[in-house]
Coordinates of C-alpha atoms in Angstrom, one line a residue:
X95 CA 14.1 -22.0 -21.7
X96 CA 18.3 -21.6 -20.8
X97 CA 17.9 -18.3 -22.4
X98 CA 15.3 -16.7 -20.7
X99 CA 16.9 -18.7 -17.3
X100 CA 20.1 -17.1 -17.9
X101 CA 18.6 -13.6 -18.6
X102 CA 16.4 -13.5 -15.7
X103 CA 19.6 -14.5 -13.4
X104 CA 21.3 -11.4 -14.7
X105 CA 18.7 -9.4 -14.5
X106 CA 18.7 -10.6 -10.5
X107 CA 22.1 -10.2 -10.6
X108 CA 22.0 -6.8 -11.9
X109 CA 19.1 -5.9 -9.5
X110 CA 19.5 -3.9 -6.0
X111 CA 19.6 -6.1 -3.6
X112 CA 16.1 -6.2 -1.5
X113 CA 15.7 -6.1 1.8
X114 CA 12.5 -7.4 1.9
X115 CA 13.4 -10.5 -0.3
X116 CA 13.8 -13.4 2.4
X117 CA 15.5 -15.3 0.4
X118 CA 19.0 -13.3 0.7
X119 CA 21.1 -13.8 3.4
X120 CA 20.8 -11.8 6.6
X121 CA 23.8 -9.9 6.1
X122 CA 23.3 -8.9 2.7
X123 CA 19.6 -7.6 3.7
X124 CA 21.2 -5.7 6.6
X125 CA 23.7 -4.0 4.0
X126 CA 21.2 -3.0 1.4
X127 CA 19.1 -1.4 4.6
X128 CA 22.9 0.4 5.3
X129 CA 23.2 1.2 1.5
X130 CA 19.6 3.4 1.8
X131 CA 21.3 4.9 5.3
X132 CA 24.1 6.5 3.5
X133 CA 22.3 8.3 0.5
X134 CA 22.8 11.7 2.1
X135 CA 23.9 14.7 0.1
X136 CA 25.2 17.7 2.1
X137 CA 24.6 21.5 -0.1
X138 CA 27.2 23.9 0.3
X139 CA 24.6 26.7 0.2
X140 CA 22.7 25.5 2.7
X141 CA 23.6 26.8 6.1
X142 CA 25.1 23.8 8.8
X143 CA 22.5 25.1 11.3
X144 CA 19.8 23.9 9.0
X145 CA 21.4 20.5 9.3
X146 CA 22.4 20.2 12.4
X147 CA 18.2 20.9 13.2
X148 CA 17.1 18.4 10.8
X149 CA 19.7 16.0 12.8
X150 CA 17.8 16.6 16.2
X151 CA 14.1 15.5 14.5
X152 CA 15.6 13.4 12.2
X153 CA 17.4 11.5 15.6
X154 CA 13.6 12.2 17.6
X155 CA 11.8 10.8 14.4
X156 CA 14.4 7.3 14.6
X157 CA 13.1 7.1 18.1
X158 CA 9.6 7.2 17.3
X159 CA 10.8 4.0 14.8
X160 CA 11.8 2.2 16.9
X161 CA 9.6 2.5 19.7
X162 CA 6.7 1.4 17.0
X163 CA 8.2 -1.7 16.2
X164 CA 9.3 -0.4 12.6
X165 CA 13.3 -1.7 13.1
X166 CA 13.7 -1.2 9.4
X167 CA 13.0 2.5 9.4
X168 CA 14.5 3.2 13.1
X169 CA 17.9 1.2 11.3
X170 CA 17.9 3.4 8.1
X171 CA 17.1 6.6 9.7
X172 CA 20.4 6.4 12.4
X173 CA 22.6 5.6 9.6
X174 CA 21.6 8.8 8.0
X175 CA 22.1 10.5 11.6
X176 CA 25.5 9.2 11.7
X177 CA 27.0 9.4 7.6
X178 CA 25.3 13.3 7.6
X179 CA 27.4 13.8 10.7
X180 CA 30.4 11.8 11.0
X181 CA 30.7 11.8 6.9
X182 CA 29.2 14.4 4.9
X183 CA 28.5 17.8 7.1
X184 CA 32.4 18.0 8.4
X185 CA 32.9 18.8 4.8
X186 CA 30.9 21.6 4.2
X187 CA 32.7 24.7 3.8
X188 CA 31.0 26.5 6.8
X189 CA 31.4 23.8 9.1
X190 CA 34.3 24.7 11.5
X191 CA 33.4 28.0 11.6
X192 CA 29.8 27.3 13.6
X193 CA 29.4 27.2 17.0
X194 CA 25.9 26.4 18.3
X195 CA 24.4 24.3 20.8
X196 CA 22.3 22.0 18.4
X197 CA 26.0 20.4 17.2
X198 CA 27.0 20.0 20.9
X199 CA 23.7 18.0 21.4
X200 CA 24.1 16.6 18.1
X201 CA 27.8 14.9 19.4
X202 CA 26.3 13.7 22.3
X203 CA 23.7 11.6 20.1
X204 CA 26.3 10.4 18.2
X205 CA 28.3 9.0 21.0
X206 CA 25.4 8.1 23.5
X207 CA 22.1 7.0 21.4
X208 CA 22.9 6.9 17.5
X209 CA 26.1 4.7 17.4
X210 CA 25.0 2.2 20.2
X211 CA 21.0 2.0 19.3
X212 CA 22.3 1.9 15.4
X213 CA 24.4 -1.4 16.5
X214 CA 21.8 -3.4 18.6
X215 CA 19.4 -2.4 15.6
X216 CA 21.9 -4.3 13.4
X217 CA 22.1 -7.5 15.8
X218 CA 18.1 -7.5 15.8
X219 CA 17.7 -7.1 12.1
X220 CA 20.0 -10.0 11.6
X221 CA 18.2 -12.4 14.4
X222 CA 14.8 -11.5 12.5
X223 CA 16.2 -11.8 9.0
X224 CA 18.2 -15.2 10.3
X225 CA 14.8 -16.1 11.4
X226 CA 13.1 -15.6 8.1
X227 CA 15.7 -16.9 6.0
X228 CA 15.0 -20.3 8.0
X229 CA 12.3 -20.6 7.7
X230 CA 12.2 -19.8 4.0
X231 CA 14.6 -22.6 3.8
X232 CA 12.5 -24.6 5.7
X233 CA 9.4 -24.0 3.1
X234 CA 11.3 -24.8 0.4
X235 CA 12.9 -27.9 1.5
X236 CA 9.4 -29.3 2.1
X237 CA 8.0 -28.2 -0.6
X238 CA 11.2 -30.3 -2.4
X239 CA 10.3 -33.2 -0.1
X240 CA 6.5 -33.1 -1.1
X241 CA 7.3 -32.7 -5.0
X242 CA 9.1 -36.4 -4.3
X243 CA 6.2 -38.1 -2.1
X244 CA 3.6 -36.7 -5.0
X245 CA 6.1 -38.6 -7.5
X246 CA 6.2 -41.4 -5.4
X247 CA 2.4 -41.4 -4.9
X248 CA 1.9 -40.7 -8.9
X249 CA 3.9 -43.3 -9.9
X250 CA 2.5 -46.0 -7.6
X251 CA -1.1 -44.5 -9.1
X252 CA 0.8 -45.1 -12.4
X253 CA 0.9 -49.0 -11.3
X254 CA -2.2 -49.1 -9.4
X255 CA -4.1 -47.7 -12.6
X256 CA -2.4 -50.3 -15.0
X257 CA -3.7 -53.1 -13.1
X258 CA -7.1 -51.3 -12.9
X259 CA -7.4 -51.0 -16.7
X260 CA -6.5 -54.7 -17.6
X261 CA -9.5 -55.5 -15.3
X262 CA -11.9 -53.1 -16.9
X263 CA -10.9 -54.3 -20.4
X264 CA -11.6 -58.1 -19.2
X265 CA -14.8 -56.9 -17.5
X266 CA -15.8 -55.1 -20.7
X267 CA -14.7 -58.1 -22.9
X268 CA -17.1 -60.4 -20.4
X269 CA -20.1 -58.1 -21.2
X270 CA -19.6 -57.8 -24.9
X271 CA -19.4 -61.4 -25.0
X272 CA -22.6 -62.2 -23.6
X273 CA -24.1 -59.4 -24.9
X274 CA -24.0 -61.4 -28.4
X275 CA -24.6 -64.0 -27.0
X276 CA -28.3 -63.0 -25.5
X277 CA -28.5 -60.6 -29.4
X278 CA -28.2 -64.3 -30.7
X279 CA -30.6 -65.9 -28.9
X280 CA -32.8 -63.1 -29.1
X281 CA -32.9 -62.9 -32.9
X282 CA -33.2 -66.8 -33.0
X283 CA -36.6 -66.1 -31.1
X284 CA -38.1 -63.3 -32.8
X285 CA -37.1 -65.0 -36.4
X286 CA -40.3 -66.7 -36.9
X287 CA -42.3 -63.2 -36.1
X288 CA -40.0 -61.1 -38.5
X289 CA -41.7 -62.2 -41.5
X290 CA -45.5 -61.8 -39.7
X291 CA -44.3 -58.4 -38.5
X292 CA -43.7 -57.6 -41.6
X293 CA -46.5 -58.3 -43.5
X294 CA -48.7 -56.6 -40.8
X295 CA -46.8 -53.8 -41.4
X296 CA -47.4 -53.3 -44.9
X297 CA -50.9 -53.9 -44.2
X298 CA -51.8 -51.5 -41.4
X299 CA -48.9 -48.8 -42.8
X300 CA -51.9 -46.8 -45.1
X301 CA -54.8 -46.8 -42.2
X302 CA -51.9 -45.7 -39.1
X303 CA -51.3 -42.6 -41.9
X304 CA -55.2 -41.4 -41.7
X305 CA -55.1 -42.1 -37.9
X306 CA -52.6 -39.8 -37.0
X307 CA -53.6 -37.1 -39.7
X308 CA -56.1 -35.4 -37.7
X309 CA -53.9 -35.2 -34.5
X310 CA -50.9 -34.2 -36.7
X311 CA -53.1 -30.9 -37.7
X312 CA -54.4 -30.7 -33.6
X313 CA -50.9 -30.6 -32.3
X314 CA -49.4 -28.0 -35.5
X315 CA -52.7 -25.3 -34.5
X316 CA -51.9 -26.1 -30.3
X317 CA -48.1 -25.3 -31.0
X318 CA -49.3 -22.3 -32.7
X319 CA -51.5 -21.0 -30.0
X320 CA -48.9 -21.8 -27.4
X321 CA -46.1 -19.8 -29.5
X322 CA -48.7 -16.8 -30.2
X323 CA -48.8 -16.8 -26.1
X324 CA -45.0 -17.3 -24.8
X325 CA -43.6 -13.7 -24.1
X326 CA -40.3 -13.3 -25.6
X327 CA -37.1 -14.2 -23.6
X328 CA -36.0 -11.0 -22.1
X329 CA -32.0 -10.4 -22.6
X330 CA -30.5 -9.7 -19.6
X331 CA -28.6 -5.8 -19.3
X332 CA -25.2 -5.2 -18.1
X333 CA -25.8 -3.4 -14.4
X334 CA -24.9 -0.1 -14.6
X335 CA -21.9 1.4 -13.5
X336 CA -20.8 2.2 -10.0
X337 CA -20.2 5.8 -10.1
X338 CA -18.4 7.5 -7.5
X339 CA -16.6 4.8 -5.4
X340 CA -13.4 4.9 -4.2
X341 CA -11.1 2.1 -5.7
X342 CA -7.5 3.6 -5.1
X343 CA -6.1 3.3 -1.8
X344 CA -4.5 6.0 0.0
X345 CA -0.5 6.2 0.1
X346 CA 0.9 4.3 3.1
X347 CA 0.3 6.9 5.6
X348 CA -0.3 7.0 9.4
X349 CA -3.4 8.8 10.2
X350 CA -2.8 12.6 11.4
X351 CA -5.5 14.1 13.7
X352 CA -6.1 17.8 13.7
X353 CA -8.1 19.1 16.1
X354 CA -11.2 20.8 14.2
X355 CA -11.0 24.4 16.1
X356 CA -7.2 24.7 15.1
X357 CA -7.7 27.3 11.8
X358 CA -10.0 29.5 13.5
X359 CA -7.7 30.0 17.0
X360 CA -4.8 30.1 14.9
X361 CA -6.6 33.2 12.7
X362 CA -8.1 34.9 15.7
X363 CA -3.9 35.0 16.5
X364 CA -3.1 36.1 13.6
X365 CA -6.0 38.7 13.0
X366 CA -3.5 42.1 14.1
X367 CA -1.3 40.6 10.8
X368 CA -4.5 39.2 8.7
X369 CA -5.9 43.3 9.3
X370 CA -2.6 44.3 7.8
X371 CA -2.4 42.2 4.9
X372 CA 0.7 40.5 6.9
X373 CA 1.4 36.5 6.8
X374 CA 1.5 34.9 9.9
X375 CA 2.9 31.5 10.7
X376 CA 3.5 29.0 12.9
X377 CA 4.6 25.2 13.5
X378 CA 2.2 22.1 13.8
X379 CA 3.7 19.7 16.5
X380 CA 2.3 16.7 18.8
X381 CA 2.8 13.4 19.2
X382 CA 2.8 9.9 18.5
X383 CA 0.0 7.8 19.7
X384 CA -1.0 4.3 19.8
X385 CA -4.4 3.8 19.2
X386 CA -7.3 0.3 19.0
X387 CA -9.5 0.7 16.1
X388 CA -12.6 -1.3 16.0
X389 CA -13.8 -3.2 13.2
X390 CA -16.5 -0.4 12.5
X391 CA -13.6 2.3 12.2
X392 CA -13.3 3.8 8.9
X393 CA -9.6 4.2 8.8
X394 CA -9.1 0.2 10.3
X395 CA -11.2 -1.3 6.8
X396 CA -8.7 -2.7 4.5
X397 CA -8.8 -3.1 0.4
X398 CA -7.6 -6.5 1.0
X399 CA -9.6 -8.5 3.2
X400 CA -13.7 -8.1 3.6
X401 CA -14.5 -6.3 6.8
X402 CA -16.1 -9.5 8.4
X403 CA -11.9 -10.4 9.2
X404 CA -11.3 -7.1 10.6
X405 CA -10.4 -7.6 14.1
X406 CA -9.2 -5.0 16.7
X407 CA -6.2 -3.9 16.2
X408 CA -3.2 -1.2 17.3
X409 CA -2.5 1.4 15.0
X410 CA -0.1 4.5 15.5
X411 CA -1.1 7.9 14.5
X412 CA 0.0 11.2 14.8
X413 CA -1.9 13.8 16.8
X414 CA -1.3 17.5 16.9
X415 CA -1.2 18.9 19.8
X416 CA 0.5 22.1 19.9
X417 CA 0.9 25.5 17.1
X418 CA 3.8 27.4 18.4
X419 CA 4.5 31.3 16.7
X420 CA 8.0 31.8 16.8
X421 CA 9.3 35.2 16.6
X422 CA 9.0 36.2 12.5
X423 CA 9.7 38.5 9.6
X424 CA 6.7 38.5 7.8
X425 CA 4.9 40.6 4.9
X426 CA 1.8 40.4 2.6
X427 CA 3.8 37.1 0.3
X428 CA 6.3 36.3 2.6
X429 CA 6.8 35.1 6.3
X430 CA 10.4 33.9 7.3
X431 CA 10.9 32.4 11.3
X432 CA 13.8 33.3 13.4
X433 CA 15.3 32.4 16.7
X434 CA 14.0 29.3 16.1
X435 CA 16.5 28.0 19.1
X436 CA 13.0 29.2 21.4
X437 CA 10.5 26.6 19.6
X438 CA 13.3 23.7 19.7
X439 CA 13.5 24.3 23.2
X440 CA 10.5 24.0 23.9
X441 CA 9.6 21.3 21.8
X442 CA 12.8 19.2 23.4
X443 CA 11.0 19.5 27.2
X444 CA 7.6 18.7 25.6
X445 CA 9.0 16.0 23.6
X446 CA 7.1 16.9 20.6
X447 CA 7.8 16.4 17.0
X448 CA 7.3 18.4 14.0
X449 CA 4.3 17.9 12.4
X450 CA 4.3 20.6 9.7
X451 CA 3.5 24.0 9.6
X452 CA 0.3 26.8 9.0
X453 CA 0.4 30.4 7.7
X454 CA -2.1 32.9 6.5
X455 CA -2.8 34.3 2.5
X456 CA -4.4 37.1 3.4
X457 CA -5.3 38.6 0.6
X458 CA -4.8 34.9 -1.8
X459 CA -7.0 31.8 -1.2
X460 CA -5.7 28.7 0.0
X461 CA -3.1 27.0 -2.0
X462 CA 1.0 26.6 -2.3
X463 CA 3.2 28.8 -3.9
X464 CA 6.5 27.8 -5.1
X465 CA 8.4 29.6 -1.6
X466 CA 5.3 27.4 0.2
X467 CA 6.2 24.3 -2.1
X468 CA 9.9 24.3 -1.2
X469 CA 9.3 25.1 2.6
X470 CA 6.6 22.4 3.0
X471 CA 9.5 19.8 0.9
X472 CA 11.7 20.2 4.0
X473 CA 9.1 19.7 6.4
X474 CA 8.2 16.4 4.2
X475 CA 11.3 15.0 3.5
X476 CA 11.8 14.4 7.4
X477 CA 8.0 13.2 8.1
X478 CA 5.9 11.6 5.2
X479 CA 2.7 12.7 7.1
X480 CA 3.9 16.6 7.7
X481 CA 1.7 18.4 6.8
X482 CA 0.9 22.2 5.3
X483 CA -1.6 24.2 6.1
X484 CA -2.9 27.4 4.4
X485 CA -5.9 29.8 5.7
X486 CA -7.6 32.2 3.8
X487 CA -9.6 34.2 5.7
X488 CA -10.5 36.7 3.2
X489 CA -12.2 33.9 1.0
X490 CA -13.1 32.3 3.9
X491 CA -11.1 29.4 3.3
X492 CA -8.5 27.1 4.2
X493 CA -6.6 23.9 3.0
X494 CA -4.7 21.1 4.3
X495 CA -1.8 19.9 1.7
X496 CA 1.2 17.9 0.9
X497 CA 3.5 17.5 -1.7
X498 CA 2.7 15.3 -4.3
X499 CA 5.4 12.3 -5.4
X500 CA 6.1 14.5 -8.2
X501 CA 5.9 17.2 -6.4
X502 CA 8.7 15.9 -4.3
X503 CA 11.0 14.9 -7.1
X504 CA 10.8 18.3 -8.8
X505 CA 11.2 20.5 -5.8
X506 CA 13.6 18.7 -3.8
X507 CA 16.1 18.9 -6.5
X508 CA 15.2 22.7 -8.0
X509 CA 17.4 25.2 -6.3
X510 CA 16.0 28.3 -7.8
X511 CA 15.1 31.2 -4.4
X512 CA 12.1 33.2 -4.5
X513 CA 8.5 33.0 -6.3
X514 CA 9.6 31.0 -9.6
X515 CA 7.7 28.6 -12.0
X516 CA 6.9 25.1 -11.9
X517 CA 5.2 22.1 -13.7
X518 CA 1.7 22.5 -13.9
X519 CA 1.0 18.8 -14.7
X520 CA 1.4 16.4 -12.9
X521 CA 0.0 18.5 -9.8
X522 CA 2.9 19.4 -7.5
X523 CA 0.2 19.6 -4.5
X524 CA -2.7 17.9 -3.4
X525 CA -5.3 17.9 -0.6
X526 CA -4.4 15.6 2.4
X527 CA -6.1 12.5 2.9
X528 CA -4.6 10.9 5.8
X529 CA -5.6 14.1 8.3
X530 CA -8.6 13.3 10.3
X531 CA -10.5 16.2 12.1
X532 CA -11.7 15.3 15.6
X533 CA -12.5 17.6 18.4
X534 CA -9.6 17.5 20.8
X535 CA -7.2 19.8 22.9
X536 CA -5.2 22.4 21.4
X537 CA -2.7 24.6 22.9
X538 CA -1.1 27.7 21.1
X539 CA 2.1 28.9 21.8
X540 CA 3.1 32.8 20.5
X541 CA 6.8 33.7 21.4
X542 CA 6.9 36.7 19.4

């Protein structure tokens, strides 16, 4: 028992702290929230104006965070903001040699939204982690004080039942007592009969055997009859297997809602390219919207409580609103976007985030390639929910995807350019389950 004490304290020990565990200090949960903040890595081949892009969603998705409610994620996201600036991009070899107006705005956040908002995060996280750590203390202090009154109560059960038993055993000693008693009295009555009893016995023992003969032999054939007509006991079968039903629930996602004309717009734009065999692409953005399901709503049902609980409630979802063509370099495998400073423009007045992205195979059916893999991991690795999608009008076709967590893992980390291999197994890509189709406004943008 002290061994497997001791080895389960180093183990916790050993262990990352948790910030969700409320039975660590506030500070300590505050720093391991801090500690996922500053896992940043800056790539010398990768250009600072990449970056310095990725700052202005990455500081627009913080304020999406926080505006939910979610302080944890709003908290985690501006210390990225801040180590990839103030740390980790002033390193990068190209860094004093770019001028643009994304790391102008990108100062400015530092000084006048990231910095302060990243300290009053800090001061709430440690009033609501103060909070819990109370009352976790609190729990387990009466739980300490109920073990005592149940050994209190036990014990005086203890003395109670003592006293009980001694009175059962003298009860039961009463009984037995005159239960001889009246045996005695008994026997000394029946005495004179046991010898008549006897006798008669012995007498009537032959004609009680011819007596019961015949009804022996009645009730042997009526047994027989009534076996001849019982139908046998049926065994009851296993019920057959649900086929078909859902039991795994879908990654922790908020619900994106496409509007269901979107593909065929977006191909009627793109037909001058699609007649040419030419990509064409585009960016997915919208907003954020709070929304009250009803207890009949698909997406409100939960795996862990029977739908009779479900009671309205606010959920936040993403809505696209918006494809904007920016002006492109495209062919019949490839389509690359430039003077993108024209969609962050306009996304900045419209206040819109990036939701993912959509391009054509026009010759090719509807899946990822390895260039589509490691442009959708960008888009992904800012928004969980971004999505990719791919139209194939010559197979009459498109898909919605997203990276598996595999997927993730392997192309995040593979920094091979161009078309180029990858795992087959586990799937790299799969079909979106959080996007909802609805009929709802869209409005295309071409800047080309």
């Amino acid at each position: 028992m002290e061994q497997g004490f001791c080895l389960n304290t180093l183990k916790k020990l050993a262990a990352e702290p948790d910030y969700t565990d409320v039975s660590l200090a506030a500070a300590e949960r505050v720093r391991a929230l801090a500690k996922m903040g500053g896992l940043v890595e800056v790539q010398e081949d990768i250009a600072p104006k990449r970056y310095f892009r990725s700052g202005v969603e990455m500081e627009r998705m913080a304020a999406v965070y926080l505006e939910e409610g979610s302080l944890e994620n709003a908290y985690v996201l501006y210390t990225k903001f801040i180590t990839l600036f103030v740390e980790k991009l002033p390193a990068h070899r190209d860094y004093q040699h770019c001028s643009l107006p994304e790391k102008q705005v990108i100062i400015k956040k530092l000084q006048e939204v990231a910095f302060p908002r990243k300290d009053e995060l800090k001061k709430r996280l440690h009033e609501k982690y103060n909070r819990e750590h109370t009352e976790y203390l609190r729990a387990q202090g009466q739980e300490s004080v109920m073990v005592d009154v149940c050994s209190q109560q036990m014990q005086h059960l203890s003395l109670l039942s003592e006293d009980r038993r001694r009175c059962l055993l003298l009860k039961e000693e009463r009984q037995r007592v005159a239960t001889l008693q009246r045996m005695q009295i008994e026997s000394e009555q029946f005495r004179y009969f046991e010898d008549q009893l006897r006798r008669q016995e012995l007498a009537n023992r032959k004609a009680e055997k011819e007596e019961l003969k015949p009804i022996r032999d009645h009730e042997q054939s009526q047994g027989a009859h009534l076996n001849r007509m019982r139908l046998p006991v049926s065994i009851s079968q296993p019920a057959a297997p649900l086929t078909g039903v859902h039991t795994h629930r879908v990654e922790a996602l908020r619900r994106l809602v496409v509007p269901s004309n979107l593909t065929h717009r977006f191909l009627l734009l793109a037909d001058s390219n699609t007649s040419r065999g030419i990509e064409t692409c585009g960016v997915l953005c919208g907003r954020l919207v709070r929304r009250v399901c009803s207890p009949g709503d698909p997406s409100h049902l939960s795996f862990s409580r029977p739908s009779y609980l479900c009671l309205p409630q606010t959920h936040n979802e993403f809505t696209l609103t918006h494809v904007v063509v920016p002006k492109q370099s495209a062919g019949p495998d490839f389509c690359d976007m430039e003077n993108v400073e024209e969609l962050f423009r306009f996304q900045d007045q419209q206040s819109l985030l990036t939701l993912g992205w959509i391009h054509t195979h026009p010759t090719q059916t509807a899946f990822l390639s390895s260039v589509d893999l490691h442009t959708h991991c960008s888009y992904q690795l800012m928004l969980p929910e971004a999505i990719a999608i791919v139209c194939a009008p010559k197979h009459n076709d498109a898909g919605v995807f997203r990276l598996t967590s595999s997927g993730m893992s392997e192309v995040s980390v593979c920094r091979l350019k161009g078309f180029h291999p990858h795992s087959k197994e586990p799937p790299l890509f799969s079909v979106c389950k959080h996007v909802v189709l609805k009929d709802s406004k869209i409005s295309l943008l071409d800047l080309r």
